[in-house]
Each structure stands twice: as structure tokens, then as C-alpha cells.
PDB file of C-alpha atoms in Angstrom:
ATOM      1  CA  UNK A   1     101.876  83.356 101.559  1.00  0.00           C
ATOM      2  CA  UNK A   2     104.218  85.973 100.452  1.00  0.00           C
ATOM      3  CA  UNK A   3     102.326  89.404  99.782  1.00  0.00           C
ATOM      4  CA  UNK A   4     105.331  91.041  98.218  1.00  0.00           C
ATOM      5  CA  UNK A   5     107.794  90.053  95.704  1.00  0.00           C
ATOM      6  CA  UNK A   6     111.108  92.014  95.335  1.00  0.00           C
ATOM      7  CA  UNK A   7     112.759  92.713  91.941  1.00  0.00           C
ATOM      8  CA  UNK A   8     115.552  92.056  91.315  1.00  0.00           C
ATOM      9  CA  UNK A   9     116.286  89.074  93.563  1.00  0.00           C
ATOM     10  CA  UNK A  10     120.022  89.915  93.668  1.00  0.00           C
ATOM     11  CA  UNK A  11     121.829  93.179  92.382  1.00  0.00           C
ATOM     12  CA  UNK A  12     125.597  93.953  92.458  1.00  0.00           C
ATOM     13  CA  UNK A  13     126.737  97.491  91.817  1.00  0.00           C
ATOM     14  CA  UNK A  14     130.026  99.451  92.238  1.00  0.00           C
ATOM     15  CA  UNK A  15     130.213 101.696  95.324  1.00  0.00           C
ATOM     16  CA  UNK A  16     129.175 105.132  94.671  1.00  0.00           C
ATOM     17  CA  UNK A  17     126.316 103.937  92.199  1.00  0.00           C
ATOM     18  CA  UNK A  18     122.759 104.381  93.095  1.00  0.00           C
ATOM     19  CA  UNK A  19     120.861 101.020  93.739  1.00  0.00           C
ATOM     20  CA  UNK A  20     117.143 100.673  92.969  1.00  0.00           C
ATOM     21  CA  UNK A  21     114.817  97.798  94.332  1.00  0.00           C
ATOM     22  CA  UNK A  22     111.203  97.132  93.335  1.00  0.00           C
ATOM     23  CA  UNK A  23     108.478  95.493  95.138  1.00  0.00           C
ATOM     24  CA  UNK A  24     104.970  94.425  94.138  1.00  0.00           C
ATOM     25  CA  UNK A  25     102.190  93.425  96.317  1.00  0.00           C
ATOM     26  CA  UNK A  26      98.801  91.908  95.691  1.00  0.00           C
ATOM     27  CA  UNK A  27      96.273  93.272  98.035  1.00  0.00           C
ATOM     28  CA  UNK A  28      95.180  96.772  99.285  1.00  0.00           C
ATOM     29  CA  UNK A  29      97.621  97.947 102.056  1.00  0.00           C
ATOM     30  CA  UNK A  30      97.445 100.538 104.918  1.00  0.00           C
ATOM     31  CA  UNK A  31     101.340 101.036 104.953  1.00  0.00           C
ATOM     32  CA  UNK A  32     104.362  99.564 103.491  1.00  0.00           C
ATOM     33  CA  UNK A  33     107.703  99.331 105.150  1.00  0.00           C
ATOM     34  CA  UNK A  34     111.191  98.540 104.082  1.00  0.00           C
ATOM     35  CA  UNK A  35     113.666  96.553 106.049  1.00  0.00           C
ATOM     36  CA  UNK A  36     117.340  95.560 105.927  1.00  0.00           C
ATOM     37  CA  UNK A  37     118.688  92.440 107.112  1.00  0.00           C
ATOM     38  CA  UNK A  38     122.424  91.679 107.499  1.00  0.00           C
ATOM     39  CA  UNK A  39     123.842  88.112 107.668  1.00  0.00           C
ATOM     40  CA  UNK A  40     120.490  86.490 107.592  1.00  0.00           C
ATOM     41  CA  UNK A  41     119.709  87.594 111.146  1.00  0.00           C
ATOM     42  CA  UNK A  42     117.771  90.585 112.851  1.00  0.00           C
ATOM     43  CA  UNK A  43     116.048  93.148 110.627  1.00  0.00           C
ATOM     44  CA  UNK A  44     116.382  96.897 110.813  1.00  0.00           C
ATOM     45  CA  UNK A  45     113.569  99.236 109.911  1.00  0.00           C
ATOM     46  CA  UNK A  46     114.453 101.627 107.269  1.00  0.00           C
ATOM     47  CA  UNK A  47     111.446 103.631 106.359  1.00  0.00           C
ATOM     48  CA  UNK A  48     107.579 103.640 106.237  1.00  0.00           C
ATOM     49  CA  UNK A  49     105.108 104.957 103.767  1.00  0.00           C
ATOM     50  CA  UNK A  50     101.600 105.338 104.179  1.00  0.00           C
ATOM     51  CA  UNK A  51      99.121 104.331 101.493  1.00  0.00           C
ATOM     52  CA  UNK A  52      97.986 107.979 101.037  1.00  0.00           C
ATOM     53  CA  UNK A  53     101.952 109.174 100.252  1.00  0.00           C
ATOM     54  CA  UNK A  54     103.586 108.802  97.253  1.00  0.00           C
ATOM     55  CA  UNK A  55     107.099 109.606  98.065  1.00  0.00           C
ATOM     56  CA  UNK A  56     109.240 109.626 101.071  1.00  0.00           C
ATOM     57  CA  UNK A  57     112.776 110.427 101.828  1.00  0.00           C
ATOM     58  CA  UNK A  58     115.189 109.396 104.689  1.00  0.00           C
ATOM     59  CA  UNK A  59     118.840 110.185 104.353  1.00  0.00           C
ATOM     60  CA  UNK A  60     119.964 108.617 101.285  1.00  0.00           C
ATOM     61  CA  UNK A  61     116.764 106.469 100.766  1.00  0.00           C
ATOM     62  CA  UNK A  62     113.926 107.364  98.808  1.00  0.00           C
ATOM     63  CA  UNK A  63     110.823 105.402  98.586  1.00  0.00           C
ATOM     64  CA  UNK A  64     107.956 105.758  96.325  1.00  0.00           C
ATOM     65  CA  UNK A  65     104.651 104.073  96.379  1.00  0.00           C
ATOM     66  CA  UNK A  66     102.128 103.584  93.454  1.00  0.00           C
ATOM     67  CA  UNK A  67      98.851 102.026  94.780  1.00  0.00           C
ATOM     68  CA  UNK A  68      97.370 101.913  91.455  1.00  0.00           C
ATOM     69  CA  UNK A  69     100.173  99.546  90.331  1.00  0.00           C
ATOM     70  CA  UNK A  70     100.482  98.011  93.845  1.00  0.00           C
ATOM     71  CA  UNK A  71     104.310  98.683  93.672  1.00  0.00           C
ATOM     72  CA  UNK A  72     106.889 100.488  95.573  1.00  0.00           C
ATOM     73  CA  UNK A  73     110.544 101.242  94.891  1.00  0.00           C
ATOM     74  CA  UNK A  74     113.412 101.765  97.380  1.00  0.00           C
ATOM     75  CA  UNK A  75     116.409 103.787  95.912  1.00  0.00           C
ATOM     76  CA  UNK A  76     119.665 104.090  97.893  1.00  0.00           C
ATOM     77  CA  UNK A  77     121.625 106.873  96.386  1.00  0.00           C
ATOM     78  CA  UNK A  78     125.730 106.952  96.759  1.00  0.00           C
ATOM     79  CA  UNK A  79     125.912 103.475  97.716  1.00  0.00           C
ATOM     80  CA  UNK A  80     128.483 102.336 100.272  1.00  0.00           C
ATOM     81  CA  UNK A  81     130.039  98.851 101.032  1.00  0.00           C
ATOM     82  CA  UNK A  82     128.039  98.920 104.348  1.00  0.00           C
ATOM     83  CA  UNK A  83     124.714  98.882 102.193  1.00  0.00           C
ATOM     84  CA  UNK A  84     125.508  95.202 101.374  1.00  0.00           C
ATOM     85  CA  UNK A  85     122.646  93.560 102.838  1.00  0.00           C
ATOM     86  CA  UNK A  86     119.234  91.896 102.018  1.00  0.00           C
ATOM     87  CA  UNK A  87     116.352  94.391 101.779  1.00  0.00           C
ATOM     88  CA  UNK A  88     112.600  93.479 102.142  1.00  0.00           C
ATOM     89  CA  UNK A  89     109.439  95.196 101.670  1.00  0.00           C
ATOM     90  CA  UNK A  90     106.758  94.368 104.017  1.00  0.00           C
ATOM     91  CA  UNK A  91     102.937  95.392 103.893  1.00  0.00           C
ATOM     92  CA  UNK A  92     100.400  96.083 106.844  1.00  0.00           C
ATOM     93  CA  UNK A  93      96.903  95.547 105.434  1.00  0.00           C
ATOM     94  CA  UNK A  94      94.637  97.131 108.085  1.00  0.00           C
ATOM     95  CA  UNK A  95      95.250  99.722 110.695  1.00  0.00           C
ATOM     96  CA  UNK A  96      95.019  97.708 113.681  1.00  0.00           C
ATOM     97  CA  UNK A  97      96.188  94.512 112.008  1.00  0.00           C
ATOM     98  CA  UNK A  98     100.048  95.302 112.533  1.00  0.00           C
ATOM     99  CA  UNK A  99     101.338  91.917 111.236  1.00  0.00           C
ATOM    100  CA  UNK A 100     103.582  92.462 108.530  1.00  0.00           C
ATOM    101  CA  UNK A 101     103.639  90.308 105.249  1.00  0.00           C
ATOM    102  CA  UNK A 102     107.182  90.343 103.854  1.00  0.00           C
ATOM    103  CA  UNK A 103     108.368  89.879 100.325  1.00  0.00           C
ATOM    104  CA  UNK A 104     111.094  87.630  99.342  1.00  0.00           C
ATOM    105  CA  UNK A 105     113.880  90.178  99.380  1.00  0.00           C
ATOM    106  CA  UNK A 106     116.562  91.693  97.238  1.00  0.00           C
ATOM    107  CA  UNK A 107     120.267  90.784  97.889  1.00  0.00           C
ATOM    108  CA  UNK A 108     122.317  93.800  97.446  1.00  0.00           C
ATOM    109  CA  UNK A 109     125.992  93.675  96.857  1.00  0.00           C
ATOM    110  CA  UNK A 110     128.154  96.825  96.770  1.00  0.00           C
ATOM    111  CA  UNK A 111     131.525  96.231  95.241  1.00  0.00           C
ATOM    112  CA  UNK A 112     134.210  98.441  96.585  1.00  0.00           C
TER     113      UNK A 112
ATOM    114  CA  UNK B   1     118.637  96.058 127.338  1.00  0.00           C
ATOM    115  CA  UNK B   2     118.009  98.504 124.896  1.00  0.00           C
ATOM    116  CA  UNK B   3     116.769  96.086 122.088  1.00  0.00           C
ATOM    117  CA  UNK B   4     114.819  93.003 121.597  1.00  0.00           C
ATOM    118  CA  UNK B   5     116.660  89.862 122.794  1.00  0.00           C
ATOM    119  CA  UNK B   6     116.231  86.297 121.999  1.00  0.00           C
ATOM    120  CA  UNK B   7     117.399  83.007 123.488  1.00  0.00           C
ATOM    121  CA  UNK B   8     118.965  80.717 122.494  1.00  0.00           C
ATOM    122  CA  UNK B   9     120.760  82.223 119.564  1.00  0.00           C
ATOM    123  CA  UNK B  10     121.032  78.819 118.115  1.00  0.00           C
ATOM    124  CA  UNK B  11     119.305  75.481 118.986  1.00  0.00           C
ATOM    125  CA  UNK B  12     120.011  72.163 117.418  1.00  0.00           C
ATOM    126  CA  UNK B  13     117.698  69.211 118.259  1.00  0.00           C
ATOM    127  CA  UNK B  14     116.578  65.892 117.233  1.00  0.00           C
ATOM    128  CA  UNK B  15     113.173  65.240 115.266  1.00  0.00           C
ATOM    129  CA  UNK B  16     110.409  64.625 117.658  1.00  0.00           C
ATOM    130  CA  UNK B  17     111.708  66.668 120.485  1.00  0.00           C
ATOM    131  CA  UNK B  18     110.043  69.858 121.844  1.00  0.00           C
ATOM    132  CA  UNK B  19     111.796  73.260 121.865  1.00  0.00           C
ATOM    133  CA  UNK B  20     111.218  76.499 123.674  1.00  0.00           C
ATOM    134  CA  UNK B  21     112.363  79.779 122.207  1.00  0.00           C
ATOM    135  CA  UNK B  22     112.240  82.886 124.321  1.00  0.00           C
ATOM    136  CA  UNK B  23     111.723  86.494 123.304  1.00  0.00           C
ATOM    137  CA  UNK B  24     112.286  89.469 125.532  1.00  0.00           C
ATOM    138  CA  UNK B  25     110.758  92.829 123.885  1.00  0.00           C
ATOM    139  CA  UNK B  26     111.832  96.237 124.567  1.00  0.00           C
ATOM    140  CA  UNK B  27     110.412  97.418 127.677  1.00  0.00           C
ATOM    141  CA  UNK B  28     106.991  99.202 127.333  1.00  0.00           C
ATOM    142  CA  UNK B  29     106.415  97.699 124.047  1.00  0.00           C
ATOM    143  CA  UNK B  30     102.818  96.331 124.006  1.00  0.00           C
ATOM    144  CA  UNK B  31     102.851  94.473 120.818  1.00  0.00           C
ATOM    145  CA  UNK B  32     104.934  91.622 119.961  1.00  0.00           C
ATOM    146  CA  UNK B  33     105.284  89.413 117.018  1.00  0.00           C
ATOM    147  CA  UNK B  34     106.737  86.049 116.157  1.00  0.00           C
ATOM    148  CA  UNK B  35     108.074  85.403 112.335  1.00  0.00           C
ATOM    149  CA  UNK B  36     109.880  82.514 110.826  1.00  0.00           C
ATOM    150  CA  UNK B  37     112.444  82.846 107.918  1.00  0.00           C
ATOM    151  CA  UNK B  38     113.493  79.619 105.953  1.00  0.00           C
ATOM    152  CA  UNK B  39     116.887  79.776 104.205  1.00  0.00           C
ATOM    153  CA  UNK B  40     116.805  82.293 101.445  1.00  0.00           C
ATOM    154  CA  UNK B  41     113.140  83.331 102.066  1.00  0.00           C
ATOM    155  CA  UNK B  42     111.300  86.175 103.442  1.00  0.00           C
ATOM    156  CA  UNK B  43     109.738  86.395 106.750  1.00  0.00           C
ATOM    157  CA  UNK B  44     106.445  84.411 107.536  1.00  0.00           C
ATOM    158  CA  UNK B  45     104.160  85.810 110.020  1.00  0.00           C
ATOM    159  CA  UNK B  46     103.340  83.274 112.968  1.00  0.00           C
ATOM    160  CA  UNK B  47     101.445  85.127 115.919  1.00  0.00           C
ATOM    161  CA  UNK B  48     100.866  88.270 117.224  1.00  0.00           C
ATOM    162  CA  UNK B  49     100.258  89.545 120.642  1.00  0.00           C
ATOM    163  CA  UNK B  50      98.817  92.923 121.554  1.00  0.00           C
ATOM    164  CA  UNK B  51      98.407  93.982 125.222  1.00  0.00           C
ATOM    165  CA  UNK B  52      95.832  91.952 126.977  1.00  0.00           C
ATOM    166  CA  UNK B  53      93.907  91.112 123.580  1.00  0.00           C
ATOM    167  CA  UNK B  54      93.379  87.458 122.502  1.00  0.00           C
ATOM    168  CA  UNK B  55      96.444  86.863 120.395  1.00  0.00           C
ATOM    169  CA  UNK B  56      96.417  86.729 116.458  1.00  0.00           C
ATOM    170  CA  UNK B  57      97.430  82.949 115.851  1.00  0.00           C
ATOM    171  CA  UNK B  58      96.442  82.844 112.230  1.00  0.00           C
ATOM    172  CA  UNK B  59      99.915  82.351 110.797  1.00  0.00           C
ATOM    173  CA  UNK B  60     100.743  79.304 113.040  1.00  0.00           C
ATOM    174  CA  UNK B  61     101.484  76.459 110.586  1.00  0.00           C
ATOM    175  CA  UNK B  62     100.262  73.558 112.887  1.00  0.00           C
ATOM    176  CA  UNK B  63      99.056  72.661 116.071  1.00  0.00           C
ATOM    177  CA  UNK B  64     102.446  71.644 117.074  1.00  0.00           C
ATOM    178  CA  UNK B  65     103.284  75.311 117.260  1.00  0.00           C
ATOM    179  CA  UNK B  66     102.106  77.540 120.342  1.00  0.00           C
ATOM    180  CA  UNK B  67     103.095  80.626 121.953  1.00  0.00           C
ATOM    181  CA  UNK B  68     102.262  82.709 125.121  1.00  0.00           C
ATOM    182  CA  UNK B  69     103.229  85.876 126.498  1.00  0.00           C
ATOM    183  CA  UNK B  70     103.653  86.236 130.361  1.00  0.00           C
ATOM    184  CA  UNK B  71     102.805  89.364 132.162  1.00  0.00           C
ATOM    185  CA  UNK B  72     102.608  91.420 128.804  1.00  0.00           C
ATOM    186  CA  UNK B  73     106.267  90.971 128.389  1.00  0.00           C
ATOM    187  CA  UNK B  74     108.540  88.081 127.763  1.00  0.00           C
ATOM    188  CA  UNK B  75     107.024  85.531 125.284  1.00  0.00           C
ATOM    189  CA  UNK B  76     107.958  81.807 124.624  1.00  0.00           C
ATOM    190  CA  UNK B  77     107.321  80.148 121.206  1.00  0.00           C
ATOM    191  CA  UNK B  78     107.048  76.351 121.738  1.00  0.00           C
ATOM    192  CA  UNK B  79     107.422  73.905 119.193  1.00  0.00           C
ATOM    193  CA  UNK B  80     106.166  70.201 119.947  1.00  0.00           C
ATOM    194  CA  UNK B  81     107.383  67.046 118.125  1.00  0.00           C
ATOM    195  CA  UNK B  82     109.738  69.140 115.945  1.00  0.00           C
ATOM    196  CA  UNK B  83     110.032  68.115 112.328  1.00  0.00           C
ATOM    197  CA  UNK B  84     113.041  68.735 109.942  1.00  0.00           C
ATOM    198  CA  UNK B  85     110.811  71.431 107.957  1.00  0.00           C
ATOM    199  CA  UNK B  86     110.560  73.298 111.205  1.00  0.00           C
ATOM    200  CA  UNK B  87     114.462  74.218 110.712  1.00  0.00           C
ATOM    201  CA  UNK B  88     114.516  78.071 110.157  1.00  0.00           C
ATOM    202  CA  UNK B  89     115.382  81.205 111.779  1.00  0.00           C
ATOM    203  CA  UNK B  90     112.642  82.261 114.372  1.00  0.00           C
ATOM    204  CA  UNK B  91     112.659  86.250 114.637  1.00  0.00           C
ATOM    205  CA  UNK B  92     110.853  88.183 117.396  1.00  0.00           C
ATOM    206  CA  UNK B  93     109.681  91.873 117.070  1.00  0.00           C
ATOM    207  CA  UNK B  94     107.918  94.373 119.215  1.00  0.00           C
ATOM    208  CA  UNK B  95     106.475  97.635 118.645  1.00  0.00           C
ATOM    209  CA  UNK B  96     105.738 100.551 120.958  1.00  0.00           C
ATOM    210  CA  UNK B  97     101.945 100.571 120.733  1.00  0.00           C
ATOM    211  CA  UNK B  98      99.378  99.525 118.308  1.00  0.00           C
ATOM    212  CA  UNK B  99      99.202 101.320 115.207  1.00  0.00           C
ATOM    213  CA  UNK B 100     101.616 102.500 112.319  1.00  0.00           C
ATOM    214  CA  UNK B 101     104.779 101.874 114.082  1.00  0.00           C
ATOM    215  CA  UNK B 102     107.979 100.384 113.097  1.00  0.00           C
ATOM    216  CA  UNK B 103     108.740  96.951 114.505  1.00  0.00           C
ATOM    217  CA  UNK B 104     112.053  96.397 116.169  1.00  0.00           C
ATOM    218  CA  UNK B 105     113.450  92.784 115.715  1.00  0.00           C
ATOM    219  CA  UNK B 106     115.597  90.735 117.745  1.00  0.00           C
ATOM    220  CA  UNK B 107     118.716  88.640 116.342  1.00  0.00           C
ATOM    221  CA  UNK B 108     116.610  85.546 115.939  1.00  0.00           C
ATOM    222  CA  UNK B 109     117.158  81.938 116.926  1.00  0.00           C
ATOM    223  CA  UNK B 110     118.343  79.574 114.447  1.00  0.00           C
ATOM    224  CA  UNK B 111     116.724  76.279 114.787  1.00  0.00           C
ATOM    225  CA  UNK B 112     118.116  73.167 113.129  1.00  0.00           C
ATOM    226  CA  UNK B 113     116.089  69.920 113.531  1.00  0.00           C
ATOM    227  CA  UNK B 114     118.128  66.814 112.662  1.00  0.00           C
TER     228      UNK B 114
END
């Protein structure tokens, strides 16, 4: 079953604008990760945030985590055409139980 | 190679046939995972290998699915008596050690069962 659900399911924005995607999950987690997938094949890890962290940055990416609301957001600033992809959040429940439970994904399209 | 590799990249088979999907993890990665992604969906966990420990098979959808990992490296996912609902992209990932590490994904095998 899907642990996480991304919102929105699809998002189209102009190049240069910021893109925000949200993820909600159901159970307590040890960490939450965001992945990007191009063309429906391999996934690329973007960022990992632990349950005791509230915000994390990596380049143009900013991730927040609110464990009280069981939600996370991924912000991509100054979007580029190359950011067009599907974005998934994934949760790991326990340390030592590294299998990830993925959400359904947000399809992001950057319009040049 | 530098990344996780999978073969074949595409597999078309007839209903009822058996298929084997192969995964070569990154050298030195002790953990290996198999996931399945149906069209337009997120990833579904199938099975997880960690070193010499017994694998976590909790995600395998039926007893037609099995996987092994030989010598702590290459893994093979076998689907027996394939069904049309088995059609999906099968993704393999590996990570360096047990713990809070990112998973590195292969390009996947697209399985189509006719």
C-alpha cells in the first residue's frame, strides 16, 4: 500500500518560477527522502531529511518536514526545463528497516 | 560499472512463462532492494537483502515471485507463470551499508506480459 501521497498529482509552471510539491504520510517515520524520476525509469535520490529535522537545503532544493502533521514539502527554486520529471517522496519507518514506501508522485512540467 | 545495472532493459513474454530479471548492484553495497512500478504509479517494495541476513520478503505479491542474491552481489528476481498484471517496470536499488543511506537505482526492466 502507498504510505505517502503527493500533492498535486501534476504541476506545470513557467521556467524560472518556484515549484512546490507536498507529501503526506500515515505512520511515524525515521526519515523521509525525495527522489526524481525521468521518463519512467531509474530514480535519482535528491535529499533525505530525518525525523528530528525540520528543514534541509541542497542547492535549489528546500525540504521541510512537519512530523506533527505527517507532511513534507519539496521546493524547487528558479526552475529549469531540466527539472521536468516526476518527483516522489519515500519514507523509511525504522532505523534498520531501510525498505522505502513511496508515494504516488507529482509530475512536474517546466514550460520554457 | 559505476552504477546499478539491470538486464534485460525490456522483456516481453507470454502469459504463463517464467522470467528472470537480473540486477548488478554497485560494488561494495551490502543492501539490495527490488521494487515494482506499475504504469503511472509509485514504487511498490518487493524484497530487501542485507548482507548475509535473511531477506525481507514481505513485499512479494505472491508465491510466484522469488529472488536470490548470490555471493552478496548479483541478484535475480524470478517470476513464475507470469500473469498480465505482472506487467510493470521492475527496479533494483542498492545502498552502501545498513542505515540512513540513499538508495541508488538501476534503470529498471520493463516487463510486458501478453
